[in-house]
PDB file of C-alpha atoms and ligand atoms in Angstrom:
ATOM      1  CA  UNK A   1     179.048 287.526 -71.376  1.00 94.00           C
ATOM      2  CA  UNK A   2     181.639 287.526 -68.452  1.00 96.00           C
ATOM      3  CA  UNK A   3     184.414 284.163 -69.249  1.00 97.00           C
ATOM      4  CA  UNK A   4     187.539 283.061 -67.075  1.00 98.00           C
ATOM      5  CA  UNK A   5     189.585 280.877 -69.076  1.00 98.00           C
ATOM      6  CA  UNK A   6     191.892 278.376 -66.983  1.00 98.00           C
ATOM      7  CA  UNK A   7     194.115 276.156 -67.071  1.00 98.00           C
ATOM      8  CA  UNK A   8     197.878 275.371 -67.089  1.00 97.00           C
ATOM      9  CA  UNK A   9     200.277 277.838 -67.759  1.00 96.00           C
ATOM     10  CA  UNK A  10     200.483 276.660 -72.122  1.00 94.00           C
ATOM     11  CA  UNK A  11     196.978 274.428 -72.759  1.00 97.00           C
ATOM     12  CA  UNK A  12     195.943 276.763 -75.444  1.00 96.00           C
ATOM     13  CA  UNK A  13     193.994 280.269 -72.863  1.00 98.00           C
ATOM     14  CA  UNK A  14     195.850 283.089 -75.154  1.00 96.00           C
ATOM     15  CA  UNK A  15     195.236 281.778 -78.456  1.00 96.00           C
ATOM     16  CA  UNK A  16     191.777 280.374 -77.431  1.00 98.00           C
ATOM     17  CA  UNK A  17     190.476 284.228 -75.960  1.00 98.00           C
ATOM     18  CA  UNK A  18     191.655 285.967 -78.301  1.00 97.00           C
ATOM     19  CA  UNK A  19     188.832 284.448 -80.504  1.00 98.00           C
ATOM     20  CA  UNK A  20     187.219 283.760 -78.540  1.00 98.00           C
ATOM     21  CA  UNK A  21     186.983 287.484 -78.151  1.00 98.00           C
ATOM     22  CA  UNK A  22     187.378 288.518 -82.024  1.00 97.00           C
ATOM     23  CA  UNK A  23     183.809 286.312 -82.317  1.00 98.00           C
ATOM     24  CA  UNK A  24     181.685 287.900 -79.218  1.00 97.00           C
ATOM     25  CA  UNK A  25     183.414 291.261 -79.412  1.00 97.00           C
ATOM     26  CA  UNK A  26     184.364 291.599 -75.607  1.00 97.00           C
ATOM     27  CA  UNK A  27     188.152 292.695 -74.402  1.00 97.00           C
ATOM     28  CA  UNK A  28     190.441 289.967 -74.454  1.00 97.00           C
ATOM     29  CA  UNK A  29     192.073 291.039 -70.305  1.00 98.00           C
ATOM     30  CA  UNK A  30     195.212 289.360 -70.215  1.00 98.00           C
ATOM     31  CA  UNK A  31     196.911 290.165 -66.658  1.00 98.00           C
ATOM     32  CA  UNK A  32     200.065 288.756 -67.884  1.00 96.00           C
ATOM     33  CA  UNK A  33     199.756 291.246 -71.175  1.00 95.00           C
ATOM     34  CA  UNK A  34     199.506 293.991 -68.975  1.00 96.00           C
ATOM     35  CA  UNK A  35     202.308 292.635 -66.518  1.00 97.00           C
ATOM     36  CA  UNK A  36     204.816 292.207 -69.798  1.00 94.00           C
ATOM     37  CA  UNK A  37     203.095 295.250 -71.779  1.00 94.00           C
ATOM     38  CA  UNK A  38     204.254 297.123 -67.848  1.00 95.00           C
ATOM     39  CA  UNK A  39     207.973 295.656 -67.813  1.00 94.00           C
ATOM     40  CA  UNK A  40     208.447 297.179 -71.833  1.00 92.00           C
ATOM     41  CA  UNK A  41     207.782 300.482 -70.013  1.00 94.00           C
ATOM     42  CA  UNK A  42     209.640 299.554 -67.564  1.00 96.00           C
ATOM     43  CA  UNK A  43     206.580 300.703 -65.020  1.00 97.00           C
ATOM     44  CA  UNK A  44     207.509 300.551 -61.397  1.00 97.00           C
ATOM     45  CA  UNK A  45     204.522 297.834 -61.568  1.00 96.00           C
ATOM     46  CA  UNK A  46     206.677 295.908 -64.273  1.00 97.00           C
ATOM     47  CA  UNK A  47     209.655 296.180 -62.414  1.00 97.00           C
ATOM     48  CA  UNK A  48     208.782 294.307 -59.182  1.00 97.00           C
ATOM     49  CA  UNK A  49     205.917 291.294 -61.409  1.00 97.00           C
ATOM     50  CA  UNK A  50     208.914 291.309 -62.939  1.00 96.00           C
ATOM     51  CA  UNK A  51     211.345 290.016 -60.638  1.00 96.00           C
ATOM     52  CA  UNK A  52     208.208 287.456 -59.730  1.00 97.00           C
ATOM     53  CA  UNK A  53     207.789 286.001 -62.991  1.00 96.00           C
ATOM     54  CA  UNK A  54     211.134 285.523 -64.541  1.00 93.00           C
ATOM     55  CA  UNK A  55     211.541 283.403 -61.143  1.00 94.00           C
ATOM     56  CA  UNK A  56     207.966 281.138 -62.332  1.00 94.00           C
ATOM     57  CA  UNK A  57     206.330 282.559 -59.391  1.00 97.00           C
ATOM     58  CA  UNK A  58     202.831 284.307 -59.177  1.00 98.00           C
ATOM     59  CA  UNK A  59     203.063 288.270 -58.627  1.00 98.00           C
ATOM     60  CA  UNK A  60     201.138 289.239 -55.838  1.00 98.00           C
ATOM     61  CA  UNK A  61     197.277 288.831 -55.381  1.00 97.00           C
ATOM     62  CA  UNK A  62     197.855 292.822 -53.697  1.00 95.00           C
ATOM     63  CA  UNK A  63     199.584 293.955 -56.872  1.00 95.00           C
ATOM     64  CA  UNK A  64     197.634 291.308 -59.312  1.00 97.00           C
ATOM     65  CA  UNK A  65     194.077 291.690 -58.123  1.00 97.00           C
ATOM     66  CA  UNK A  66     194.533 295.370 -58.405  1.00 94.00           C
ATOM     67  CA  UNK A  67     195.570 295.966 -61.779  1.00 95.00           C
ATOM     68  CA  UNK A  68     192.542 293.506 -63.021  1.00 97.00           C
ATOM     69  CA  UNK A  69     189.985 294.639 -60.825  1.00 95.00           C
ATOM     70  CA  UNK A  70     191.067 298.274 -63.138  1.00 94.00           C
ATOM     71  CA  UNK A  71     191.211 296.825 -66.155  1.00 96.00           C
ATOM     72  CA  UNK A  72     187.498 295.281 -66.590  1.00 95.00           C
ATOM     73  CA  UNK A  73     186.481 298.497 -64.568  1.00 93.00           C
ATOM     74  CA  UNK A  74     186.800 300.538 -67.449  1.00 95.00           C
ATOM     75  CA  UNK A  75     183.891 300.840 -70.398  1.00 95.00           C
ATOM     76  CA  UNK A  76     184.727 298.388 -73.271  1.00 96.00           C
ATOM     77  CA  UNK A  77     184.339 296.068 -70.708  1.00 94.00           C
ATOM     78  CA  UNK A  78     180.587 297.038 -70.020  1.00 91.00           C
ATOM     79  CA  UNK A  79     179.366 293.962 -71.579  1.00 90.00           C
ATOM     80  CA  UNK A  80     181.831 291.713 -70.917  1.00 94.00           C
ATOM     81  CA  UNK A  81     184.979 290.469 -71.108  1.00 97.00           C
ATOM     82  CA  UNK A  82     187.146 286.697 -72.079  1.00 98.00           C
ATOM     83  CA  UNK A  83     190.055 286.877 -68.791  1.00 98.00           C
ATOM     84  CA  UNK A  84     192.840 285.027 -69.430  1.00 98.00           C
ATOM     85  CA  UNK A  85     195.489 284.000 -66.754  1.00 98.00           C
ATOM     86  CA  UNK A  86     193.029 284.983 -63.774  1.00 98.00           C
ATOM     87  CA  UNK A  87     191.946 284.265 -61.680  1.00 98.00           C
ATOM     88  CA  UNK A  88     195.160 282.449 -60.197  1.00 98.00           C
ATOM     89  CA  UNK A  89     194.196 282.147 -56.437  1.00 98.00           C
ATOM     90  CA  UNK A  90     191.786 281.039 -54.712  1.00 97.00           C
ATOM     91  CA  UNK A  91     191.805 284.625 -52.687  1.00 97.00           C
ATOM     92  CA  UNK A  92     191.884 286.318 -56.954  1.00 97.00           C
ATOM     93  CA  UNK A  93     188.335 284.006 -57.303  1.00 96.00           C
ATOM     94  CA  UNK A  94     186.742 285.332 -54.411  1.00 94.00           C
ATOM     95  CA  UNK A  95     187.482 289.270 -55.431  1.00 94.00           C
ATOM     96  CA  UNK A  96     186.317 288.773 -58.447  1.00 94.00           C
ATOM     97  CA  UNK A  97     183.594 287.588 -57.027  1.00 91.00           C
ATOM     98  CA  UNK A  98     182.867 290.416 -54.438  1.00 90.00           C
ATOM     99  CA  UNK A  99     184.061 293.102 -57.540  1.00 90.00           C
ATOM    100  CA  UNK A 100     181.265 291.674 -59.668  1.00 87.00           C
ATOM    101  CA  UNK A 101     178.459 290.355 -57.481  1.00 79.00           C
ATOM    102  CA  UNK A 102     178.832 292.928 -54.350  1.00 63.00           C
ATOM    103  CA  UNK A 103     179.106 295.929 -56.694  1.00 45.00           C
ATOM    104  CA  UNK A 104     181.291 297.044 -53.347  1.00 39.00           C
ATOM    105  CA  UNK A 105     182.507 299.908 -53.183  1.00 33.00           C
ATOM    106  CA  UNK A 106     181.235 301.059 -56.683  1.00 32.00           C
ATOM    107  CA  UNK A 107     184.240 298.741 -57.925  1.00 37.00           C
ATOM    108  CA  UNK A 108     182.207 298.807 -61.480  1.00 41.00           C
ATOM    109  CA  UNK A 109     180.412 301.432 -63.205  1.00 40.00           C
ATOM    110  CA  UNK A 110     177.667 298.358 -65.006  1.00 45.00           C
ATOM    111  CA  UNK A 111     174.667 299.367 -64.194  1.00 40.00           C
ATOM    112  CA  UNK A 112     173.113 296.695 -65.653  1.00 44.00           C
ATOM    113  CA  UNK A 113     174.385 294.391 -63.021  1.00 45.00           C
ATOM    114  CA  UNK A 114     172.545 296.302 -60.496  1.00 44.00           C
ATOM    115  CA  UNK A 115     168.464 296.666 -62.145  1.00 44.00           C
ATOM    116  CA  UNK A 116     168.648 292.657 -62.573  1.00 43.00           C
ATOM    117  CA  UNK A 117     165.774 290.817 -60.321  1.00 41.00           C
ATOM    118  CA  UNK A 118     167.325 290.471 -56.858  1.00 41.00           C
ATOM    119  CA  UNK A 119     168.361 285.965 -57.363  1.00 39.00           C
ATOM    120  CA  UNK A 120     168.723 286.310 -61.578  1.00 40.00           C
ATOM    121  CA  UNK A 121     171.658 284.099 -62.539  1.00 40.00           C
ATOM    122  CA  UNK A 122     174.057 287.529 -63.652  1.00 42.00           C
ATOM    123  CA  UNK A 123     173.992 288.199 -59.980  1.00 38.00           C
ATOM    124  CA  UNK A 124     174.553 284.648 -58.385  1.00 38.00           C
ATOM    125  CA  UNK A 125     176.106 281.867 -60.562  1.00 35.00           C
ATOM    126  CA  UNK A 126     179.734 282.874 -59.624  1.00 38.00           C
ATOM    127  CA  UNK A 127     179.259 286.205 -59.245  1.00 45.00           C
ATOM    128  CA  UNK A 128     179.034 287.335 -62.978  1.00 87.00           C
ATOM    129  CA  UNK A 129     181.513 284.759 -64.107  1.00 94.00           C
ATOM    130  CA  UNK A 130     179.208 283.248 -66.678  1.00 95.00           C
ATOM    131  CA  UNK A 131     181.077 280.622 -67.383  1.00 97.00           C
ATOM    132  CA  UNK A 132     184.819 279.422 -66.325  1.00 97.00           C
ATOM    133  CA  UNK A 133     186.799 277.373 -69.354  1.00 98.00           C
ATOM    134  CA  UNK A 134     189.280 275.037 -68.634  1.00 98.00           C
ATOM    135  CA  UNK A 135     191.371 274.130 -71.556  1.00 98.00           C
ATOM    136  CA  UNK A 136     192.803 270.488 -69.646  1.00 98.00           C
ATOM    137  CA  UNK A 137     196.233 269.937 -71.829  1.00 97.00           C
ATOM    138  CA  UNK A 138     198.638 267.172 -69.883  1.00 94.00           C
ATOM    139  CA  UNK A 139     202.043 268.124 -68.458  1.00 92.00           C
ATOM    140  CA  UNK A 140     204.077 266.457 -70.654  1.00 90.00           C
ATOM    141  CA  UNK A 141     202.271 268.359 -73.863  1.00 92.00           C
ATOM    142  CA  UNK A 142     203.172 271.862 -72.265  1.00 92.00           C
ATOM    143  CA  UNK A 143     206.488 271.929 -71.792  1.00 89.00           C
ATOM    144  CA  UNK A 144     207.180 270.748 -75.242  1.00 87.00           C
ATOM    145  CA  UNK A 145     204.324 274.247 -76.271  1.00 90.00           C
ATOM    146  CA  UNK A 146     206.377 276.638 -74.049  1.00 91.00           C
ATOM    147  CA  UNK A 147     209.287 275.550 -75.709  1.00 91.00           C
ATOM    148  CA  UNK A 148     207.631 275.745 -79.003  1.00 94.00           C
ATOM    149  CA  UNK A 149     205.918 279.188 -78.183  1.00 94.00           C
ATOM    150  CA  UNK A 150     207.186 282.624 -79.580  1.00 96.00           C
ATOM    151  CA  UNK A 151     205.864 285.883 -78.615  1.00 95.00           C
ATOM    152  CA  UNK A 152     205.302 289.500 -80.236  1.00 94.00           C
ATOM    153  CA  UNK A 153     205.871 291.858 -77.321  1.00 89.00           C
ATOM    154  CA  UNK A 154     204.737 294.601 -78.832  1.00 91.00           C
ATOM    155  CA  UNK A 155     200.591 293.020 -80.288  1.00 92.00           C
ATOM    156  CA  UNK A 156     200.551 290.194 -78.047  1.00 91.00           C
ATOM    157  CA  UNK A 157     200.404 287.436 -80.221  1.00 94.00           C
ATOM    158  CA  UNK A 158     201.415 284.491 -80.460  1.00 95.00           C
ATOM    159  CA  UNK A 159     202.601 281.191 -82.748  1.00 96.00           C
ATOM    160  CA  UNK A 160     204.550 278.151 -82.578  1.00 95.00           C
ATOM    161  CA  UNK A 161     207.451 277.153 -84.042  1.00 95.00           C
ATOM    162  CA  UNK A 162     204.760 274.144 -85.417  1.00 94.00           C
ATOM    163  CA  UNK A 163     201.933 273.948 -84.988  1.00 92.00           C
ATOM    164  CA  UNK A 164     200.713 277.231 -85.524  1.00 94.00           C
ATOM    165  CA  UNK A 165     203.528 279.491 -87.226  1.00 96.00           C
ATOM    166  CA  UNK A 166     203.917 283.283 -88.252  1.00 97.00           C
ATOM    167  CA  UNK A 167     204.032 283.525 -92.050  1.00 98.00           C
ATOM    168  CA  UNK A 168     207.084 285.167 -91.525  1.00 97.00           C
ATOM    169  CA  UNK A 169     210.248 282.684 -89.541  1.00 97.00           C
ATOM    170  CA  UNK A 170     210.522 285.654 -86.457  1.00 97.00           C
ATOM    171  CA  UNK A 171     208.417 288.038 -87.670  1.00 98.00           C
ATOM    172  CA  UNK A 172     204.518 288.404 -86.697  1.00 98.00           C
ATOM    173  CA  UNK A 173     202.131 288.433 -88.838  1.00 98.00           C
ATOM    174  CA  UNK A 174     199.775 290.279 -87.123  1.00 96.00           C
ATOM    175  CA  UNK A 175     202.242 294.210 -86.861  1.00 97.00           C
ATOM    176  CA  UNK A 176     205.887 293.249 -87.878  1.00 97.00           C
ATOM    177  CA  UNK A 177     207.720 293.574 -85.298  1.00 96.00           C
ATOM    178  CA  UNK A 178     210.206 290.670 -84.251  1.00 97.00           C
ATOM    179  CA  UNK A 179     209.234 287.756 -81.940  1.00 97.00           C
ATOM    180  CA  UNK A 180     211.340 286.130 -78.876  1.00 95.00           C
ATOM    181  CA  UNK A 181     210.878 283.055 -77.000  1.00 94.00           C
ATOM    182  CA  UNK A 182     209.784 284.645 -73.368  1.00 91.00           C
ATOM    183  CA  UNK A 183     212.404 284.533 -70.429  1.00 87.00           C
ATOM    184  CA  UNK A 184     209.069 282.041 -68.003  1.00 91.00           C
ATOM    185  CA  UNK A 185     209.170 280.224 -70.671  1.00 92.00           C
ATOM    186  CA  UNK A 186     212.589 278.955 -70.684  1.00 89.00           C
ATOM    187  CA  UNK A 187     212.681 275.021 -69.459  1.00 86.00           C
ATOM    188  CA  UNK A 188     213.713 275.816 -66.369  1.00 85.00           C
ATOM    189  CA  UNK A 189     210.902 277.942 -65.381  1.00 91.00           C
ATOM    190  CA  UNK A 190     208.195 275.976 -66.609  1.00 92.00           C
ATOM    191  CA  UNK A 191     208.505 273.658 -64.680  1.00 92.00           C
ATOM    192  CA  UNK A 192     208.382 275.748 -60.965  1.00 94.00           C
ATOM    193  CA  UNK A 193     205.546 277.135 -63.345  1.00 95.00           C
ATOM    194  CA  UNK A 194     203.762 273.505 -63.549  1.00 96.00           C
ATOM    195  CA  UNK A 195     204.010 273.393 -59.954  1.00 96.00           C
ATOM    196  CA  UNK A 196     203.325 276.336 -58.786  1.00 97.00           C
ATOM    197  CA  UNK A 197     200.204 276.041 -61.775  1.00 97.00           C
ATOM    198  CA  UNK A 198     199.210 272.895 -59.857  1.00 97.00           C
ATOM    199  CA  UNK A 199     199.801 273.850 -56.092  1.00 98.00           C
ATOM    200  CA  UNK A 200     197.867 277.349 -57.118  1.00 98.00           C
ATOM    201  CA  UNK A 201     195.477 277.215 -59.309  1.00 98.00           C
ATOM    202  CA  UNK A 202     194.795 273.585 -60.014  1.00 98.00           C
ATOM    203  CA  UNK A 203     191.816 274.273 -57.310  1.00 98.00           C
ATOM    204  CA  UNK A 204     189.574 276.769 -59.318  1.00 98.00           C
ATOM    205  CA  UNK A 205     188.457 274.119 -60.768  1.00 98.00           C
ATOM    206  CA  UNK A 206     186.858 272.818 -57.982  1.00 98.00           C
ATOM    207  CA  UNK A 207     185.895 275.928 -57.399  1.00 96.00           C
ATOM    208  CA  UNK A 208     184.097 277.227 -60.373  1.00 96.00           C
ATOM    209  CA  UNK A 209     182.423 274.100 -60.464  1.00 97.00           C
ATOM    210  CA  UNK A 210     181.436 274.160 -56.872  1.00 95.00           C
ATOM    211  CA  UNK A 211     179.209 277.398 -58.258  1.00 94.00           C
ATOM    212  CA  UNK A 212     178.370 274.967 -61.127  1.00 94.00           C
ATOM    213  CA  UNK A 213     179.368 277.246 -64.152  1.00 96.00           C
ATOM    214  CA  UNK A 214     182.228 274.875 -64.609  1.00 98.00           C
ATOM    215  CA  UNK A 215     183.663 273.466 -68.254  1.00 98.00           C
ATOM    216  CA  UNK A 216     186.293 271.981 -69.600  1.00 98.00           C
ATOM    217  CA  UNK A 217     187.295 270.905 -73.119  1.00 98.00           C
ATOM    218  CA  UNK A 218     190.050 268.584 -74.796  1.00 98.00           C
ATOM    219  CA  UNK A 219     192.939 271.518 -74.870  1.00 98.00           C
ATOM    220  CA  UNK A 220     195.131 269.066 -76.469  1.00 96.00           C
ATOM    221  CA  UNK A 221     193.118 268.807 -80.155  1.00 96.00           C
ATOM    222  CA  UNK A 222     193.433 271.251 -82.772  1.00 95.00           C
ATOM    223  CA  UNK A 223     193.268 275.183 -81.795  1.00 95.00           C
ATOM    224  CA  UNK A 224     190.522 275.079 -84.811  1.00 97.00           C
ATOM    225  CA  UNK A 225     188.464 272.264 -83.275  1.00 98.00           C
ATOM    226  CA  UNK A 226     189.090 273.389 -79.302  1.00 98.00           C
ATOM    227  CA  UNK A 227     187.519 276.539 -80.834  1.00 98.00           C
ATOM    228  CA  UNK A 228     184.750 274.315 -82.285  1.00 98.00           C
ATOM    229  CA  UNK A 229     183.894 272.875 -78.658  1.00 98.00           C
ATOM    230  CA  UNK A 230     184.409 276.143 -77.062  1.00 98.00           C
ATOM    231  CA  UNK A 231     181.503 277.620 -79.329  1.00 98.00           C
ATOM    232  CA  UNK A 232     179.362 274.596 -79.111  1.00 98.00           C
ATOM    233  CA  UNK A 233     179.648 275.751 -74.976  1.00 98.00           C
ATOM    234  CA  UNK A 234     179.398 279.404 -74.662  1.00 97.00           C
ATOM    235  CA  UNK A 235     176.250 279.398 -78.487  1.00 95.00           C
ATOM    236  CA  UNK A 236     176.269 281.300 -81.986  1.00 88.00           C
TER     237      UNK A 236
HETATM  238  P1  LIG B   1     199.031 279.584 -72.537  1.00 62.61           P
HETATM  239  O1  LIG B   1     198.003 281.128 -72.369  1.00 62.61           O
HETATM  240  O2  LIG B   1     197.231 279.324 -71.674  1.00 62.61           O
HETATM  241  O3  LIG B   1     199.775 280.355 -72.251  1.00 62.61           O
HETATM  242  P2  LIG B   1     198.915 279.934 -75.884  1.00 62.61           P
HETATM  243  O4  LIG B   1     197.705 279.755 -75.911  1.00 62.61           O
HETATM  244  O5  LIG B   1     200.357 280.998 -75.510  1.00 62.61           O
HETATM  245  O6  LIG B   1     199.042 279.426 -74.199  1.00 62.61           O
HETATM  246  O7  LIG B   1     199.741 278.526 -76.320  1.00 62.61           O
HETATM  247  C1  LIG B   1     200.976 277.749 -75.595  1.00 62.61           C
HETATM  248  C2  LIG B   1     201.682 277.866 -76.808  1.00 62.61           C
HETATM  249  O8  LIG B   1     200.462 276.412 -77.140  1.00 62.61           O
HETATM  250  C3  LIG B   1     201.242 278.591 -78.038  1.00 62.61           C
HETATM  251  O9  LIG B   1     202.818 278.974 -78.933  1.00 62.61           O
HETATM  252  C4  LIG B   1     200.262 278.216 -78.479  1.00 62.61           C
HETATM  253  O10 LIG B   1     200.287 278.420 -80.475  1.00 62.61           O
HETATM  254  C5  LIG B   1     199.997 276.855 -78.909  1.00 62.61           C
HETATM  255  N1  LIG B   1     199.193 276.068 -79.108  1.00 62.61           N
HETATM  256  C6  LIG B   1     198.260 276.592 -78.906  1.00 62.61           C
HETATM  257  N2  LIG B   1     197.266 276.139 -78.905  1.00 62.61           N
HETATM  258  C7  LIG B   1     197.558 274.990 -80.194  1.00 62.61           C
HETATM  259  C8  LIG B   1     197.091 273.993 -80.543  1.00 62.61           C
HETATM  260  N3  LIG B   1     195.725 273.203 -79.742  1.00 62.61           N
HETATM  261  N4  LIG B   1     197.661 273.028 -80.383  1.00 62.61           N
HETATM  262  C9  LIG B   1     199.314 273.280 -80.616  1.00 62.61           C
HETATM  263  N5  LIG B   1     199.888 274.276 -80.020  1.00 62.61           N
HETATM  264  C10 LIG B   1     199.155 275.204 -79.669  1.00 62.61           C
HETATM  265  P1  LIG B   2     200.943 284.364 -68.819  1.00 62.61           P
HETATM  266  O1  LIG B   2     200.969 284.985 -69.629  1.00 62.61           O
HETATM  267  O2  LIG B   2     199.232 284.772 -68.165  1.00 62.61           O
HETATM  268  O3  LIG B   2     201.470 283.075 -68.780  1.00 62.61           O
HETATM  269  O4  LIG B   2     201.006 284.908 -67.200  1.00 62.61           O
HETATM  270  C1  LIG B   2     203.104 285.574 -66.399  1.00 62.61           C
HETATM  271  C2  LIG B   2     203.479 285.089 -65.516  1.00 62.61           C
HETATM  272  O5  LIG B   2     202.564 286.580 -65.417  1.00 62.61           O
HETATM  273  C3  LIG B   2     202.519 284.211 -64.983  1.00 62.61           C
HETATM  274  O6  LIG B   2     203.583 283.095 -65.085  1.00 62.61           O
HETATM  275  C4  LIG B   2     203.173 285.530 -63.368  1.00 62.61           C
HETATM  276  O7  LIG B   2     204.204 285.433 -63.050  1.00 62.61           O
HETATM  277  C5  LIG B   2     202.010 287.076 -63.405  1.00 62.61           C
HETATM  278  N1  LIG B   2     200.932 286.356 -64.029  1.00 62.61           N
HETATM  279  C6  LIG B   2     199.809 286.867 -64.725  1.00 62.61           C
HETATM  280  N2  LIG B   2     198.778 287.162 -64.772  1.00 62.61           N
HETATM  281  C7  LIG B   2     198.584 286.566 -62.857  1.00 62.61           C
HETATM  282  C8  LIG B   2     197.881 286.084 -61.718  1.00 62.61           C
HETATM  283  N3  LIG B   2     196.407 286.570 -62.659  1.00 62.61           N
HETATM  284  N4  LIG B   2     198.363 286.158 -60.629  1.00 62.61           N
HETATM  285  C9  LIG B   2     199.620 285.710 -61.138  1.00 62.61           C
HETATM  286  N5  LIG B   2     201.210 285.789 -61.070  1.00 62.61           N
HETATM  287  C10 LIG B   2     200.947 286.265 -62.413  1.00 62.61           C
END
């Protein structure tokens, strides 16, 4: 099963993607997490990405597409994945479609696609993507969520100081590392990220709607209720 999570920054894509990954035993692939891991390790990619992330801007498509395609070509993605934070622009969505439906240049090694009969839904609908789930939350709620978000830069877990607090304040439940307010979650950057979202990412809702794979969920509910709505879409 190949799933894309759509929604504004802070809508709860990552929170739900992790739960989906666990229930359906597929990897959670977050381009934001990949960039943050590279920033932490001070790689060349990380240093380049940081310039954009700190300003609330998108990392250029050339860079982002390459890291995403490298990641989904790995063995653990053979039976599907849940993409969180990718695509964020129409060109990114088009490259993804071409890479996974056309299997051009052998970018993906997943042989199951090639063995499917021509015209089967998995090769024609949404370029191999089964579901694009839009987690819908109003901008006013987003700002509150982002200022309360605390992230573990070691294992990628996220919390919210009010709604989803860690057991011990400031410490990750999963790995015991210190939790931080991400630089790009500071209020001055959040508004800019929302503007970027409306301009460059929101058009993807229409893009996947036209392909017939868009599913909407109300992301302003409690996280368990959001997840139940998603499971109702994906199936038990
Ligand atoms: P995204 O991946 O879309 O940027 P996150 O999953 O990191 O968003 O969620 C943003 C913040 O909101 C986090 O602090 C998270 O713990 C919190 N959050 C996620 N889902 C909900 C929810 N349904 N209700 C309240 N807070 C939530
Ligand atoms: P996220 O963790 O998904 O909120 O992403 C954090 C930041 O990483 C974004 O604000 C962008 O600067 C960058 N980023 C993550 N994914 C992408 C993408 N698909 N395209 C461009 N930039 C991205």
